[in-house]
Coordinates of C-alpha atoms in Angstrom, one line a residue:
M1 CA 23.8 -27.0 -19.8
S2 CA 20.4 -26.1 -21.2
N3 CA 19.4 -22.6 -21.8
K4 CA 16.4 -23.1 -19.4
L5 CA 18.8 -24.2 -16.6
N6 CA 21.1 -21.3 -17.3
N7 CA 18.2 -18.9 -16.9
I8 CA 17.1 -20.5 -13.7
L9 CA 20.7 -20.4 -12.3
E10 CA 21.0 -16.7 -13.3
L11 CA 17.8 -15.9 -11.6
A12 CA 18.9 -17.8 -8.5
E13 CA 22.2 -15.9 -8.4
E14 CA 20.3 -12.6 -8.6
L15 CA 18.0 -13.6 -5.8
H16 CA 20.9 -14.7 -3.7
V17 CA 22.6 -11.3 -4.1
I18 CA 19.3 -9.6 -3.1
D19 CA 18.9 -11.9 -0.1
T20 CA 22.4 -11.2 1.2
S21 CA 22.3 -7.4 0.5
P22 CA 21.8 -4.7 3.1
V23 CA 18.1 -3.6 3.2
S24 CA 19.0 -0.1 1.9
L25 CA 20.6 -1.7 -1.2
V26 CA 17.6 -3.9 -1.8
N27 CA 15.2 -1.0 -1.5
D28 CA 17.2 0.9 -4.0
Q29 CA 17.0 -2.0 -6.5
I30 CA 13.3 -2.4 -6.0
K31 CA 12.8 1.3 -6.7
A32 CA 14.8 1.0 -9.9
V33 CA 12.1 -1.1 -11.5
T34 CA 10.3 1.1 -14.0
M35 CA 6.6 0.8 -14.8
M36 CA 5.6 -0.8 -18.1
T37 CA 2.9 0.6 -20.3
G38 CA 0.0 -1.5 -21.5
T39 CA 1.5 -1.5 -25.0
E40 CA 4.8 -2.7 -23.6
I41 CA 3.1 -5.6 -21.7
K42 CA 1.1 -6.6 -24.8
Q43 CA 4.2 -6.4 -27.0
L44 CA 6.2 -8.5 -24.5
R45 CA 3.5 -11.1 -24.4
A46 CA 3.2 -11.2 -28.2
Q47 CA 7.0 -11.4 -28.6
H48 CA 7.0 -14.6 -26.6
G49 CA 3.8 -16.0 -28.2
M50 CA 1.8 -15.9 -25.0
S51 CA -1.9 -15.4 -24.6
Q52 CA -3.2 -13.3 -21.8
S53 CA -4.2 -16.5 -20.0
M54 CA -0.7 -18.0 -20.4
L55 CA 0.9 -14.8 -19.0
A56 CA -1.5 -14.6 -16.2
M57 CA -0.8 -18.3 -15.2
A58 CA 3.0 -17.7 -15.4
L59 CA 2.6 -14.7 -13.1
G60 CA 0.0 -16.2 -10.7
M61 CA -2.5 -13.5 -11.7
S62 CA -5.9 -13.5 -13.4
K63 CA -6.4 -13.1 -17.1
E64 CA -8.6 -10.1 -16.2
S65 CA -5.6 -8.4 -14.5
V66 CA -3.4 -8.8 -17.6
S67 CA -6.2 -7.5 -19.7
K68 CA -6.6 -4.4 -17.5
W69 CA -2.9 -3.8 -17.6
E70 CA -2.9 -3.9 -21.3
R71 CA -5.9 -1.5 -21.5
E72 CA -4.1 0.7 -18.9
E73 CA -7.1 0.5 -16.5
K74 CA -4.7 -0.8 -13.8
K75 CA -1.0 -1.0 -13.3
P76 CA 0.9 -4.2 -12.3
S77 CA 1.8 -4.3 -8.6
G78 CA 5.4 -4.4 -7.5
P79 CA 5.9 -8.2 -7.5
A80 CA 4.0 -8.6 -10.8
L81 CA 6.0 -5.8 -12.4
R82 CA 9.3 -7.4 -11.3
M83 CA 8.2 -10.7 -12.8
L84 CA 7.3 -8.9 -16.0
R85 CA 10.8 -7.3 -16.1
I86 CA 12.3 -10.8 -15.5
L87 CA 10.2 -12.2 -18.4
E88 CA 11.4 -9.3 -20.5
R89 CA 15.1 -10.0 -19.7
L90 CA 15.2 -13.9 -19.5
G91 CA 12.1 -15.1 -21.4
P92 CA 9.1 -17.1 -20.3
E93 CA 11.0 -20.3 -19.6
V94 CA 12.2 -19.0 -16.3
L95 CA 8.7 -18.4 -15.1
L96 CA 7.2 -21.7 -16.3
V97 CA 9.4 -24.1 -14.3

């Protein structure tokens, strides 16, 4: 099985666990996601050879949002932050399907 498919299956399994978990457990997991600094976001993007535009497209965000995160003018929202953490753990292939 390809690495990309394995990543997708792993993400699907994680989402299934969250979907079938009690609300209190899901809330605890959501709270556990730590904020990323602008430097961390920039390093993550560079590590995967992504431009700000590419990262923005993968996250469904604007390039301006990514730029503001990296300059620490704004912080990523909950869903965007979770997607950044998924990117950090599984790589960009899982976001670009």
